[in-house]
Coordinates of C-alpha atoms and ligand atoms in Angstrom, one line a residue:
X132 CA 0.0 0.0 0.0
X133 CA 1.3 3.3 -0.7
X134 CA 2.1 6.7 1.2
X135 CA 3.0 9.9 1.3
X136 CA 5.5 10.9 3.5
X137 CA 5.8 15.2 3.4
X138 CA 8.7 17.1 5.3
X139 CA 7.9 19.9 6.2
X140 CA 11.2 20.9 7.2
X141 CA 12.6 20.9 3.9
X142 CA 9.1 22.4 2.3
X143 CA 10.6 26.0 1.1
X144 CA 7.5 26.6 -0.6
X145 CA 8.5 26.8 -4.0
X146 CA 4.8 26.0 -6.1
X147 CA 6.4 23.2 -7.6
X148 CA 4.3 20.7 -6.4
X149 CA 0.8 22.4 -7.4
X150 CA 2.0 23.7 -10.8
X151 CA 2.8 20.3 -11.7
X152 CA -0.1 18.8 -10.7
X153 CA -2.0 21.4 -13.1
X154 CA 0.5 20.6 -15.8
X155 CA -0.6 17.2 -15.4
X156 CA -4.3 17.2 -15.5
X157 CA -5.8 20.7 -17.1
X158 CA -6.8 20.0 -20.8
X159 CA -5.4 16.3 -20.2
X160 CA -8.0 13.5 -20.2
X161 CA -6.7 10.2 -18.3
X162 CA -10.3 8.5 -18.2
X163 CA -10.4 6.3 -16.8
X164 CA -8.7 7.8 -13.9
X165 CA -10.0 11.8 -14.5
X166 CA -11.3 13.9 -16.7
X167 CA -9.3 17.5 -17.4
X168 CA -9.1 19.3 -14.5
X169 CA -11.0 23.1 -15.5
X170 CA -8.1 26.1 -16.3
X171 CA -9.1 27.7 -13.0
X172 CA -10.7 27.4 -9.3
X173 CA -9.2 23.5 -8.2
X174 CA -6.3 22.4 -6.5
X175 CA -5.3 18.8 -6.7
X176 CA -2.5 19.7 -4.6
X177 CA -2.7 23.5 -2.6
X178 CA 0.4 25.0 -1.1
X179 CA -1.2 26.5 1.9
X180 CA 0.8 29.2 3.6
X181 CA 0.5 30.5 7.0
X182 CA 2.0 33.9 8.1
X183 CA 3.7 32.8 12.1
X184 CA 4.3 35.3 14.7
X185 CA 4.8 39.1 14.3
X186 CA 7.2 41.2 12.9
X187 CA 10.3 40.5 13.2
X188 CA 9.7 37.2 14.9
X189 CA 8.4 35.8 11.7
X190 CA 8.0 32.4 10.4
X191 CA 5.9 30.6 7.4
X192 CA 4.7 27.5 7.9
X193 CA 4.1 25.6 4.4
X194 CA 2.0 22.7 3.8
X195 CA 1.0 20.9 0.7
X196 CA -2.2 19.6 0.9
X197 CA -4.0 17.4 -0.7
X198 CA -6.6 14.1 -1.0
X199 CA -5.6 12.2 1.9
X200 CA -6.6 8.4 0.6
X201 CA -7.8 7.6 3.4
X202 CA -8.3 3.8 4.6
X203 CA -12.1 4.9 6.0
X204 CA -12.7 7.3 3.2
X205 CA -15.8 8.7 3.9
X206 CA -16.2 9.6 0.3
X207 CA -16.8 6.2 -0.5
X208 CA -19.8 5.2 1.2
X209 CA -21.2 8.9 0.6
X210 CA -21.7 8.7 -3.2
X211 CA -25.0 6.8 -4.4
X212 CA -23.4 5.8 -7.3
X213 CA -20.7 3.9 -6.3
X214 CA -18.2 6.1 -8.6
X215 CA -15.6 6.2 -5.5
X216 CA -13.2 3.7 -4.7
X217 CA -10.1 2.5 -2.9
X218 CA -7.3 0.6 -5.4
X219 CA -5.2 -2.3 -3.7
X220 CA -2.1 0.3 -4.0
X221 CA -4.6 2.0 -1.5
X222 CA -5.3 5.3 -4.0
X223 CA -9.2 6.9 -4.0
X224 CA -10.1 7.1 -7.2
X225 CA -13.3 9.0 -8.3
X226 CA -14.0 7.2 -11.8
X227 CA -15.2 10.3 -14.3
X228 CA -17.7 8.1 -16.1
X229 CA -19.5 7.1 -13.1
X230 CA -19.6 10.3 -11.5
X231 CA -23.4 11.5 -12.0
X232 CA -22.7 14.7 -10.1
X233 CA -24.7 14.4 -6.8
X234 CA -22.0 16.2 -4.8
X235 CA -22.8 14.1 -1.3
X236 CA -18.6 13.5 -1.4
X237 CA -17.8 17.0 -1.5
X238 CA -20.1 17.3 1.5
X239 CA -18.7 14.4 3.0
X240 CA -14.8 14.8 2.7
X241 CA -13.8 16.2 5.7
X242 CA -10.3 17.7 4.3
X243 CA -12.4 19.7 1.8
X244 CA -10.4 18.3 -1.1
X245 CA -13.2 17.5 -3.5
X246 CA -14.0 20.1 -6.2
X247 CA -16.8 20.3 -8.6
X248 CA -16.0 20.7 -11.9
X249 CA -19.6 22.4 -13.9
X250 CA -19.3 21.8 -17.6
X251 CA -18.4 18.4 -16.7
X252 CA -20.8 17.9 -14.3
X253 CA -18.5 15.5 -11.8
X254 CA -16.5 15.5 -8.7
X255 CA -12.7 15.2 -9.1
X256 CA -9.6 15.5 -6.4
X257 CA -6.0 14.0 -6.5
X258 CA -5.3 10.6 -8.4
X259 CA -2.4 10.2 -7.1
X260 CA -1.3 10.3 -10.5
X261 CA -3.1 6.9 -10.6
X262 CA -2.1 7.0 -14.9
X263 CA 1.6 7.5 -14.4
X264 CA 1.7 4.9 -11.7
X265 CA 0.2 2.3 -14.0
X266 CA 2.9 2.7 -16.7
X267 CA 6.1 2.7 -14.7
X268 CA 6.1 5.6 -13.4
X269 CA 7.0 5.3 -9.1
X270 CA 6.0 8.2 -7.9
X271 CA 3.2 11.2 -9.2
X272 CA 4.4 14.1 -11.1
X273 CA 4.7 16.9 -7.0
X274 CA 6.6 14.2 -5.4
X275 CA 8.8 13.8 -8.7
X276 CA 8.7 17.7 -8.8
X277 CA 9.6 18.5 -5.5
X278 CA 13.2 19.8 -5.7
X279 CA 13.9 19.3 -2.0
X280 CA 12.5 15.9 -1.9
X281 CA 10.2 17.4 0.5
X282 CA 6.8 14.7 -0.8
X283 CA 8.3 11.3 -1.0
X284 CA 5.6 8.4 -2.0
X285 CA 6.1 4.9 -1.7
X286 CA 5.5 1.6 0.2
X287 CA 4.1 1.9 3.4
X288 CA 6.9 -0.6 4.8
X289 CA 9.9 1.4 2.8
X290 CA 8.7 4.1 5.0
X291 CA 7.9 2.7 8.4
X292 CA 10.2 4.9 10.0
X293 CA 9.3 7.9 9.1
X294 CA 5.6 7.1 9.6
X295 CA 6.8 6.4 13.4
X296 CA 7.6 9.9 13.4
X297 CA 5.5 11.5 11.4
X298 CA 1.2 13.0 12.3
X299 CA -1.8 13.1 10.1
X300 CA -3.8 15.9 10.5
X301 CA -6.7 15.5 12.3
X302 CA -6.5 12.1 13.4
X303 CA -9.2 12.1 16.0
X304 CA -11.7 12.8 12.7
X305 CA -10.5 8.6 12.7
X306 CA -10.6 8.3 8.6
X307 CA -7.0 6.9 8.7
X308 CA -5.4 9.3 6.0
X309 CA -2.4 7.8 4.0
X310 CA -0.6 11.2 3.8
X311 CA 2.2 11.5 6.7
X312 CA 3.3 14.8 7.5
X313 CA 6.6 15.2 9.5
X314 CA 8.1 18.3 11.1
X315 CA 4.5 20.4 11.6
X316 CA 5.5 23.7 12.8
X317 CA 4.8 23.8 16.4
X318 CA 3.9 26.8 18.6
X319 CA 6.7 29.2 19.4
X320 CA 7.3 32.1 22.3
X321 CA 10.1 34.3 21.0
X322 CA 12.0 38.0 21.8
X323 CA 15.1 40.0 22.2
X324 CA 17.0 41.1 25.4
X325 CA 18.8 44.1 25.4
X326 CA 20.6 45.8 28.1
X327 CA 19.5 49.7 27.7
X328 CA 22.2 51.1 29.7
X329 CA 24.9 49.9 27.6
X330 CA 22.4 50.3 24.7
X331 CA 23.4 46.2 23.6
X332 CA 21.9 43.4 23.2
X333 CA 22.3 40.6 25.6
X334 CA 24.1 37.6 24.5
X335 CA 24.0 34.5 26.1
X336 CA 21.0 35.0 29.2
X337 CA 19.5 32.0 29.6
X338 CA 16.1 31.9 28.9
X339 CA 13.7 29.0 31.1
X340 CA 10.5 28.4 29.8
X341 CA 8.1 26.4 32.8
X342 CA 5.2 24.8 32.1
X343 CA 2.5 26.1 34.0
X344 CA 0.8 23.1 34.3
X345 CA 3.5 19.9 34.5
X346 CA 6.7 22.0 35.9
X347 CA 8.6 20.7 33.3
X348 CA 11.2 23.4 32.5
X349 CA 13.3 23.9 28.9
X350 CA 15.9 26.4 28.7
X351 CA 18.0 28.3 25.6
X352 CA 20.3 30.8 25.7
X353 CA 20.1 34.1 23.7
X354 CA 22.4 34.3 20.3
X355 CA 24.3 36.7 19.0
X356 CA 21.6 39.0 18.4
X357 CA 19.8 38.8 21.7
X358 CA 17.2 36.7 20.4
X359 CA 15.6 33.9 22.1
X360 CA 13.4 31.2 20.2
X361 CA 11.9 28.2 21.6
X362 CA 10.1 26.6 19.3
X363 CA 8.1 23.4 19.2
X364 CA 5.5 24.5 21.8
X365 CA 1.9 22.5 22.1
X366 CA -1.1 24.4 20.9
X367 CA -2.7 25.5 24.1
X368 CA 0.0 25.4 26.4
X369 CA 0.7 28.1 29.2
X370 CA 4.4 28.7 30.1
X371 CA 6.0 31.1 32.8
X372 CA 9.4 32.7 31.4
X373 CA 12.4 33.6 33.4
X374 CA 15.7 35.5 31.7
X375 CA 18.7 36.0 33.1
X376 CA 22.3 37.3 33.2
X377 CA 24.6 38.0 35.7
X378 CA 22.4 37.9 38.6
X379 CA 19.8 40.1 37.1
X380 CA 16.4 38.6 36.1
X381 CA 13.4 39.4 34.2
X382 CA 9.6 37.3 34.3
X383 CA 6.5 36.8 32.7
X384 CA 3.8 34.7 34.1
X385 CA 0.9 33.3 32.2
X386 CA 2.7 33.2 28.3
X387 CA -0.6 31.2 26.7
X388 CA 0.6 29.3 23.5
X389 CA -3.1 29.8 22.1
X390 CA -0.8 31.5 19.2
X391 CA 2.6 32.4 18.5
X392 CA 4.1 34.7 20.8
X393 CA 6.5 37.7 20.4
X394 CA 7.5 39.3 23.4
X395 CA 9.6 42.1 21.4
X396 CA 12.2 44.0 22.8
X397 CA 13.0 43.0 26.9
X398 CA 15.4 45.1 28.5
X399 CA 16.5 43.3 31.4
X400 CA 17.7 45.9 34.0
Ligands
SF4_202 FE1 7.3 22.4 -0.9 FE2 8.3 20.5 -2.5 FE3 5.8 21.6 -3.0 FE4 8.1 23.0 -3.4 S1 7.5 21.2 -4.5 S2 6.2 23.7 -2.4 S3 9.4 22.3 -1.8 S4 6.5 20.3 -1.2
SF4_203 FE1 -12.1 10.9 0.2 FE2 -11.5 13.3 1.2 FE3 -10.3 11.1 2.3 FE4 -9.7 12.0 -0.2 S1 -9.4 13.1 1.8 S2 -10.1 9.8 0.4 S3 -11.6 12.7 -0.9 S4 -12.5 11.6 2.3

């Protein structure tokens, strides 16, 4: 059965992968697998992009997202026609000619990755490029784009360690998705000390993050330009943050991790 396996790490948002997924299917008919995908308004595969933090504490989280194939697709039972289904390389497949246009998977695909395509009157998503795979090729035309080797696809076993490490999105929706994502940008609490009487920044404070709720305490240490980052921080966590250098110390009590936080310039006097 195959995956997808998607660093985002190495993800420097280049397009790549969503260009050649529309070089691929718009104006190209591989029926059995799809009709052409319309010039405008679907994405087979969409670069989302997500602005982090505030200026300058900045960061953009890509993603590449796409039909998930999932193992309890609820696509499949959705469609009164029975136009949808799962291929033994584990691929969703929404066959064009079947496809009387009754929309109930659109409504019923909880990624939203369904589109509707109105002079042809059918749903149609990802294929995993379904009509490359079947004549030789091994992977579909983002992963084989992807100059940073960011999407890899393949065998679920070639993979097994990755997938150890890796997280679905939304897994409590329970549909079993067979596209991995590793290195999801977690929250981060970030800033600069500065010492204003010597008008410097502070290099080197060490910065201890406590977890308001467990007492488990992190620590960095402020670079070369005063800045602090830790990043990897859970969703909704709540943090109390003590800096200091040479005996003098600065706090903040209650950081929530609802969002990204930038605490800006701290002069630590
Ligand atoms: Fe990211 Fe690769 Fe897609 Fe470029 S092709 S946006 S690096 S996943
Ligand atoms: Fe079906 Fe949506 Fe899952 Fe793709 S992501 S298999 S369209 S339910």
């Amino acid at each position: 059965m195959k995956v997808f396996v998607i660093d985002l790490s190495i993800c420097n948002g280049c397009y790549s992968c969503q260009i050649v997924c529309k070089d691929e299917h718009v104006g190209n008919d591989w029926t059995p697998y799809a009709k052409p995908q319309p010039d405008t308004g679907q994405f087979w595969v969409k670069l989302l992009e997500e602005v982090r933090g505030t200026v300058p504490k900045v960061r953009v989280a890509y993603r590449p997202h796409l039909c998930m194939h999932c193992d309890e697709a609820p696509c499949i039972p959705a469609c009164q026609r029975n136009a949808i289904h799962k291929r033994e390389d584990g691929i969703v497949i929404i066959d064009p000619e079947k496809c009387a246009g009754h929309r109930n998977c659109i409504d019923a695909c909880p990624y939203g990755v369904i589109y509707f395509n109105e002079d042809l009157n059918i749903a149609q998503k990802c294929t995993g490029c379904a009509h490359l795979l079947d004549n030789g090729w091994s992977k579909p035309r983002c992963a084989d784009a992807c100059p940073t080797e960011a999407i890899k696809f393949g065998e679920e076993s070639e993979f097994a360690e990755l997938i150890a490490r890796a997280e679905v999105i939304r897994p409590e929706w329970g549909v079993k998705p067979r596209v991995y994502y590793l290195n999801i940008m977690k929250r981060f609490v970030a800033g600069t000390v500065y010492d204003p009487q010597q008008k410097e920044v502070v290099i080197g404070a060490i910065c201890t993050l406590t977890d308001t709720k467990s007492g488990e305490k992190s620590t960095v240490s402020t670079d070369n330009f005063g800045d602090f980052w830790p990043k990897g921080l859970p969703d909704n966590g709540g943090y109390n943050l003590q800096i200091e250098k040479d005996g003098i110390v600065k706090a903040f009590e209650n950081i929530s991790t609802k969002n990204d936080v930038n605490l800006g310039d701290i002069p630590l006097t």
